[in-house]
Amino acid sequence: MGAEPVNVNEFEELARQALPKMFYDHYSSGAEDQHTLKENVKAFQKIMIRPRILVDVSRIDLSTTVLGYKISAPIMIAPTARHKLAHPQGEVATARAAASCNTIMILSYMSSCTIEEVASSCNAVRFFQIYMYKRRDITAKLVQRAERCGYKAIVLTVDTPRLGRREADIKNKMIAPQLKNFEGLISTEFSSDDGSNVEAFVRNTFDASLSWKDIGWLRSITKLPVLIKGVVTHEDALKAIEVGVDGIVVSNHGGRQLDYAPATISVLEEVVDAVKGKVPVLFDGGIRRGTDIFKALALGAQAVLIGRPAVYGLAAKGEDGVKRVIEMLKNELENTMAFSGCPTLKDISRNHVRTQHGILHSML
């Protein structure tokens, strides 16, 4: 592709050209038949926007706050692993791009760069994502390091009692490098009969007995707000509120865990209705256009997370690529707001979208 990319989808093609097949497949693929992976994107096409006319949109304000921290637009960087597979500067480049766009990056526990390296790379608000390990002391040490380095929240991913069957990684015999965050704590060099050492690491270290009571333990070891990522039903949203989480991320792990789980945009409103505004609800999965962001906001999300688009931007053009992906989405969202008669994010309402079934009804 000779021409410069004009949308996020074109960055994916540039990333495919730039990366070794094993690494591109690792980032782009999903579980099993990849039905959920594809539906995360396709489900947005079933939602139509209801534009409003003759509204003064000469000034559009995209800014919002998440947990009290102001960001320039409701677009955050989702936690994704091993950015050095995409670019030599890894998560440091991603963090600098997020900072220059005045938004929040959620650093993955599986980052190629350490918690400390990313914290010292630039001055910005950052959250830290973790899993719960069989050895609770490892979880505690990572949380304490993040807190010491000025991260502002902990995001616990809760949809991974085991790793989804990612057949591209198995076919490619995906061998991920040692993770620097775990040096001196635990080895991440596990071998596996099926060819993917990522699955072997998860099987040997993640705690499949994790339950709701463990949220209380996590909250007891940190002063930071705790969000949980991986909620897709109103039942689990109600339980999350009950155990005292500070925020919810509606996510199916980018279609990389349970195949044939619902597309996240199709369950967002169900979760929002259950939460009833008690905590912020963030949205993750399938965002490729500003219109997607508008639809998620209309269905109740406070902000959206982008994972693959940021990695594709990083692979194609480094720090500048990540910045351009964010700016593209911001510009498209601004256009959508203008056409829809919404000068601010607060003006975006449920009345601005229509699903294929008309008005969605709460399951509560």
Coordinates of C-alpha atoms in Angstrom, one line a residue:
M1 CA 0.0 0.0 0.0
G2 CA 1.8 3.1 -1.3
A3 CA -0.5 5.8 -0.1
E4 CA -0.7 7.0 3.5
P5 CA -3.5 5.4 5.5
V6 CA -6.7 7.4 5.9
N7 CA -8.4 5.2 8.4
V8 CA -7.7 2.6 11.1
N9 CA -8.4 -0.4 8.9
E10 CA -5.6 0.7 6.5
F11 CA -3.2 0.7 9.4
E12 CA -3.9 -3.0 9.9
E13 CA -2.8 -3.8 6.4
L14 CA 0.4 -1.8 6.9
A15 CA 1.0 -3.8 10.1
R16 CA 0.5 -7.0 8.3
Q17 CA 3.1 -6.0 5.7
A18 CA 5.6 -4.8 8.4
L19 CA 5.4 -7.8 10.8
P20 CA 6.6 -11.4 10.6
K21 CA 3.6 -13.6 10.1
M22 CA 3.9 -15.2 13.5
F23 CA 3.6 -11.8 15.3
Y24 CA 0.9 -10.4 13.0
D25 CA -1.2 -13.6 13.6
H26 CA -0.6 -13.3 17.3
Y27 CA -2.1 -9.8 17.4
S28 CA -4.9 -10.2 14.9
S29 CA -6.3 -13.7 15.6
G30 CA -9.0 -14.9 17.9
A31 CA -10.1 -18.1 19.5
E32 CA -11.2 -21.2 17.5
D33 CA -13.5 -20.3 14.6
Q34 CA -12.9 -16.6 15.4
H35 CA -16.7 -16.0 15.3
T36 CA -16.6 -13.6 18.2
L37 CA -13.6 -11.8 16.9
K38 CA -15.4 -11.0 13.6
E39 CA -18.7 -10.2 15.3
N40 CA -17.1 -7.6 17.6
V41 CA -16.6 -5.5 14.4
K42 CA -19.7 -6.6 12.4
A43 CA -22.2 -6.0 15.2
F44 CA -21.6 -2.3 15.0
Q45 CA -23.1 -2.4 11.4
K46 CA -26.4 -3.5 12.9
I47 CA -26.7 -0.2 14.8
M48 CA -27.9 2.9 12.9
I49 CA -27.3 6.5 13.9
R50 CA -30.3 8.8 14.2
P51 CA -28.8 12.3 13.2
R52 CA -30.4 15.5 14.5
I53 CA -30.3 18.7 12.4
L54 CA -30.2 22.4 13.0
V55 CA -28.2 22.3 16.2
D56 CA -25.3 24.6 16.8
V57 CA -22.3 22.4 16.3
S58 CA -19.8 25.2 15.5
R59 CA -17.8 24.0 18.6
I60 CA -17.4 20.3 19.4
D61 CA -16.0 19.3 22.8
L62 CA -14.7 15.7 22.9
S63 CA -13.3 15.9 26.4
T64 CA -14.4 13.7 29.3
T65 CA -13.2 12.3 32.6
V66 CA -12.5 8.8 33.8
L67 CA -12.3 8.2 37.5
G68 CA -11.8 12.0 37.8
Y69 CA -9.0 12.3 35.3
K70 CA -9.7 14.5 32.3
I71 CA -8.8 13.2 28.9
S72 CA -9.1 14.9 25.5
A73 CA -11.5 12.3 24.1
P74 CA -13.3 9.1 25.3
I75 CA -10.6 6.9 23.7
M76 CA -8.2 5.0 25.9
I77 CA -5.4 2.5 25.1
A78 CA -6.5 -1.0 26.1
P79 CA -4.0 -3.4 27.8
T80 CA -2.3 -5.5 25.1
A81 CA 0.8 -7.6 25.4
R82 CA 4.3 -7.5 24.1
H83 CA 4.5 -4.3 22.1
K84 CA 8.1 -4.9 21.3
L85 CA 7.0 -7.6 18.9
A86 CA 5.4 -4.7 17.0
H87 CA 8.1 -2.1 17.4
P88 CA 11.6 -1.9 19.1
Q89 CA 10.4 0.9 21.5
G90 CA 7.5 -1.2 22.6
E91 CA 5.1 0.2 25.3
V92 CA 7.3 3.3 25.8
A93 CA 6.4 4.5 22.3
T94 CA 2.7 3.7 22.9
A95 CA 2.7 5.5 26.3
R96 CA 4.3 8.6 24.7
A97 CA 1.7 8.6 22.0
A98 CA -1.1 8.3 24.6
A99 CA 0.4 11.1 26.6
S100 CA 0.8 13.4 23.6
C101 CA -2.9 12.8 22.8
N102 CA -3.8 13.5 26.4
T103 CA -5.4 10.1 27.1
I104 CA -5.0 7.2 29.4
M105 CA -3.0 4.0 28.6
I106 CA -3.7 0.8 30.5
L107 CA -0.4 -1.0 30.6
S108 CA -0.6 -4.8 30.3
Y109 CA 1.1 -6.9 32.9
M110 CA 2.6 -8.8 29.8
S111 CA 4.2 -5.6 28.5
S112 CA 7.7 -5.9 26.9
C113 CA 8.8 -2.8 28.9
T114 CA 8.7 -2.8 32.6
I115 CA 6.3 -0.9 34.8
E116 CA 9.1 1.4 35.8
E117 CA 10.3 2.0 32.2
V118 CA 6.9 3.1 31.0
A119 CA 6.3 5.2 34.1
S120 CA 9.5 7.2 33.6
S121 CA 9.0 7.6 29.8
C122 CA 6.6 10.5 30.0
N123 CA 4.3 12.3 32.4
A124 CA 0.8 11.0 32.0
V125 CA -2.1 9.3 33.7
R126 CA -1.8 5.5 33.4
F127 CA -3.6 2.5 34.7
F128 CA -2.1 -1.0 35.2
Q129 CA -3.7 -4.3 34.2
I130 CA -3.1 -7.5 36.1
Y131 CA -4.3 -11.1 36.4
M132 CA -4.6 -13.1 39.6
Y133 CA -1.8 -15.6 40.0
K134 CA -1.6 -18.8 41.9
R135 CA 1.1 -17.1 43.9
R136 CA -0.7 -14.1 45.4
D137 CA 2.6 -12.6 46.3
I138 CA 3.4 -12.0 42.6
T139 CA 0.1 -10.2 42.1
A140 CA 0.7 -8.1 45.2
K141 CA 4.3 -7.2 44.2
L142 CA 3.1 -6.1 40.7
V143 CA 0.3 -4.0 42.2
Q144 CA 2.7 -2.4 44.7
R145 CA 5.2 -1.6 42.0
A146 CA 2.5 0.1 39.9
E147 CA 1.2 2.1 42.9
R148 CA 4.8 3.2 43.7
C149 CA 5.3 4.3 40.1
G150 CA 2.3 6.5 40.1
Y151 CA -0.3 4.4 38.2
K152 CA -3.7 5.6 39.0
A153 CA -5.9 2.4 38.9
I154 CA -5.7 -1.3 38.8
V155 CA -7.6 -3.2 36.0
L156 CA -8.1 -6.9 36.9
T157 CA -8.9 -9.1 33.9
V158 CA -11.4 -11.7 35.0
D159 CA -12.3 -13.7 31.9
T160 CA -9.1 -15.9 31.8
P161 CA -9.4 -18.9 34.1
R162 CA -7.4 -20.5 31.3
L163 CA -6.3 -19.3 27.9
G164 CA -8.6 -19.4 24.9
R165 CA -7.6 -21.8 22.1
R166 CA -5.8 -19.5 19.7
E167 CA -5.1 -21.8 16.8
A168 CA -2.9 -19.3 14.9
D169 CA -0.4 -19.3 17.8
I170 CA -0.5 -23.1 17.9
K171 CA 0.1 -23.5 14.2
N172 CA 2.9 -20.9 14.3
K173 CA 4.5 -22.4 17.4
M174 CA 4.4 -19.0 19.0
I175 CA 7.2 -18.5 21.4
A176 CA 7.0 -15.3 23.4
P177 CA 10.1 -13.7 24.9
Q178 CA 10.7 -13.6 28.7
L179 CA 8.6 -10.9 30.3
K180 CA 10.7 -8.2 32.0
N181 CA 8.1 -7.4 34.6
F182 CA 8.6 -10.9 36.1
E183 CA 12.4 -10.9 36.3
G184 CA 13.3 -12.1 39.8
L185 CA 9.7 -13.2 40.5
I186 CA 8.9 -16.2 38.2
S187 CA 10.1 -17.7 34.9
T188 CA 7.8 -17.2 31.9
E189 CA 9.7 -19.7 29.8
F190 CA 7.4 -22.6 29.8
S191 CA 7.3 -25.2 27.0
S192 CA 4.1 -26.6 25.6
D193 CA 3.2 -29.8 23.6
D194 CA 0.8 -27.8 21.4
G195 CA 3.5 -25.3 20.3
S196 CA 2.5 -22.1 22.1
N197 CA 4.4 -21.2 25.2
V198 CA 1.9 -18.4 25.9
E199 CA -0.8 -21.0 26.8
A200 CA 1.7 -23.0 28.9
F201 CA 2.6 -19.9 30.9
V202 CA -1.0 -19.1 31.6
R203 CA -1.8 -22.7 32.6
N204 CA 1.1 -22.8 35.0
T205 CA 0.7 -19.4 36.7
F206 CA -2.9 -18.1 36.4
D207 CA -5.3 -19.0 39.3
A208 CA -8.3 -20.8 37.9
S209 CA -9.9 -20.8 41.3
L210 CA -10.3 -17.0 41.2
S211 CA -13.8 -16.0 42.5
W212 CA -15.7 -12.9 43.7
K213 CA -14.3 -13.1 47.2
D214 CA -10.8 -12.4 45.8
I215 CA -11.8 -8.9 44.7
G216 CA -11.9 -8.0 48.3
W217 CA -8.4 -9.3 48.8
L218 CA -7.2 -7.2 45.9
R219 CA -8.9 -4.1 47.2
S220 CA -7.3 -4.7 50.6
I221 CA -3.7 -4.5 49.3
T222 CA -4.0 -1.3 47.4
K223 CA -5.3 2.2 47.8
L224 CA -5.9 2.5 44.0
P225 CA -9.3 2.1 42.4
V226 CA -10.0 -1.4 41.2
L227 CA -11.8 -2.0 37.9
I228 CA -12.7 -5.4 36.5
K229 CA -12.4 -6.2 32.8
G230 CA -14.3 -9.0 31.2
V231 CA -18.0 -8.4 32.1
V232 CA -20.6 -9.3 29.5
T233 CA -23.8 -10.0 31.4
H234 CA -26.1 -8.0 33.8
E235 CA -25.7 -10.8 36.4
D236 CA -22.0 -10.3 36.6
A237 CA -22.4 -6.5 36.5
L238 CA -24.7 -6.7 39.6
K239 CA -22.1 -9.0 41.4
A240 CA -19.3 -6.5 40.5
I241 CA -21.3 -3.7 42.1
E242 CA -22.0 -5.9 45.1
V243 CA -18.3 -6.6 45.8
G244 CA -17.4 -2.9 45.5
V245 CA -15.5 -2.5 42.2
D246 CA -14.7 1.1 41.1
G247 CA -15.4 0.5 37.4
I248 CA -16.4 -2.1 34.8
V249 CA -14.9 -2.9 31.4
V250 CA -17.3 -4.6 29.1
S251 CA -15.0 -6.9 27.2
N252 CA -14.8 -10.4 25.6
H253 CA -11.0 -10.2 25.4
G254 CA -11.1 -9.2 21.8
G255 CA -12.6 -12.5 20.8
R256 CA -9.5 -14.3 22.1
Q257 CA -11.1 -16.4 24.9
L258 CA -14.5 -18.0 24.5
D259 CA -15.6 -18.2 20.9
Y260 CA -19.3 -17.6 20.3
A261 CA -19.5 -15.2 23.3
P262 CA -21.6 -12.2 22.3
A263 CA -20.1 -9.2 20.5
T264 CA -19.5 -6.6 23.3
I265 CA -21.6 -3.9 21.7
S266 CA -24.6 -6.2 21.8
V267 CA -24.4 -6.5 25.6
L268 CA -23.2 -3.1 26.5
E269 CA -26.6 -1.7 27.3
E270 CA -27.5 -4.7 29.4
V271 CA -24.5 -4.1 31.6
V272 CA -25.1 -0.3 31.8
D273 CA -28.7 -0.9 32.8
A274 CA -27.6 -3.2 35.6
V275 CA -24.9 -0.7 36.9
K276 CA -27.4 2.2 37.0
G277 CA -24.6 4.8 37.0
K278 CA -23.0 3.6 40.2
V279 CA -19.6 3.2 38.6
P280 CA -18.1 4.1 35.2
V281 CA -18.6 1.5 32.4
L282 CA -15.9 1.4 29.8
F283 CA -16.2 -0.5 26.5
D284 CA -13.7 -2.7 24.8
G285 CA -14.0 -4.6 21.5
G286 CA -14.2 -3.9 17.8
I287 CA -13.7 -0.2 17.7
R288 CA -12.5 0.7 14.2
R289 CA -14.4 4.0 13.4
G290 CA -15.5 7.2 15.2
T291 CA -19.1 6.1 14.4
D292 CA -18.4 2.9 16.5
I293 CA -17.3 5.2 19.4
F294 CA -20.4 7.3 19.1
K295 CA -22.6 4.2 19.2
A296 CA -20.9 2.9 22.3
L297 CA -21.3 6.2 24.0
A298 CA -25.0 6.3 23.0
L299 CA -25.5 2.9 24.6
G300 CA -24.0 4.1 27.9
A301 CA -20.2 3.7 27.8
Q302 CA -18.2 6.5 29.4
A303 CA -15.2 5.8 27.2
V304 CA -13.9 3.1 24.8
L305 CA -10.6 1.2 24.8
I306 CA -8.7 0.5 21.6
G307 CA -6.3 -2.5 21.5
R308 CA -5.5 -3.9 18.1
P309 CA -5.7 -0.4 16.3
A310 CA -3.1 0.9 18.6
V311 CA -0.8 -2.1 18.0
Y312 CA -1.3 -1.8 14.3
G313 CA -0.4 1.9 14.4
L314 CA 2.7 1.0 16.4
A315 CA 3.8 -1.7 14.0
A316 CA 3.3 0.4 11.0
K317 CA 4.7 3.8 12.1
G318 CA 5.9 3.6 15.7
E319 CA 4.9 6.3 18.2
D320 CA 3.6 8.5 15.4
G321 CA 1.4 5.6 14.1
V322 CA -0.3 5.2 17.5
K323 CA -0.9 9.0 17.6
R324 CA -2.3 9.0 14.2
V325 CA -4.7 6.1 15.0
I326 CA -6.0 8.0 18.0
E327 CA -6.3 11.3 16.1
M328 CA -8.1 9.6 13.2
L329 CA -10.7 8.2 15.6
K330 CA -11.0 11.5 17.3
N331 CA -11.6 13.3 14.0
E332 CA -14.2 10.7 12.9
L333 CA -16.0 11.0 16.3
E334 CA -16.1 14.8 16.0
N335 CA -17.6 14.5 12.5
T336 CA -20.2 12.0 13.8
M337 CA -21.1 14.3 16.7
A338 CA -21.5 17.3 14.3
F339 CA -23.7 15.4 11.9
S340 CA -25.8 14.1 14.9
G341 CA -26.3 17.5 16.5
C342 CA -24.2 16.7 19.6
P343 CA -21.8 19.5 20.5
T344 CA -20.7 17.7 23.7
L345 CA -20.5 14.1 24.8
K346 CA -23.3 14.7 27.3
D347 CA -25.6 15.4 24.3
I348 CA -25.1 11.9 23.0
S349 CA -28.2 9.9 24.1
R350 CA -29.9 6.6 23.6
N351 CA -32.2 8.3 21.2
H352 CA -29.3 8.9 18.8
V353 CA -29.0 5.2 17.8
R354 CA -31.4 2.5 16.7
T355 CA -30.6 -1.2 16.7
Q356 CA -31.9 -3.8 14.2
H357 CA -34.6 -4.6 16.7
G358 CA -35.6 -1.0 17.3
I359 CA -35.3 0.1 20.9
L360 CA -33.4 -2.3 23.1
H361 CA -35.2 -3.3 26.3
S362 CA -33.4 -3.9 29.5
M363 CA -33.2 -7.5 30.7
L364 CA -33.7 -6.4 34.3

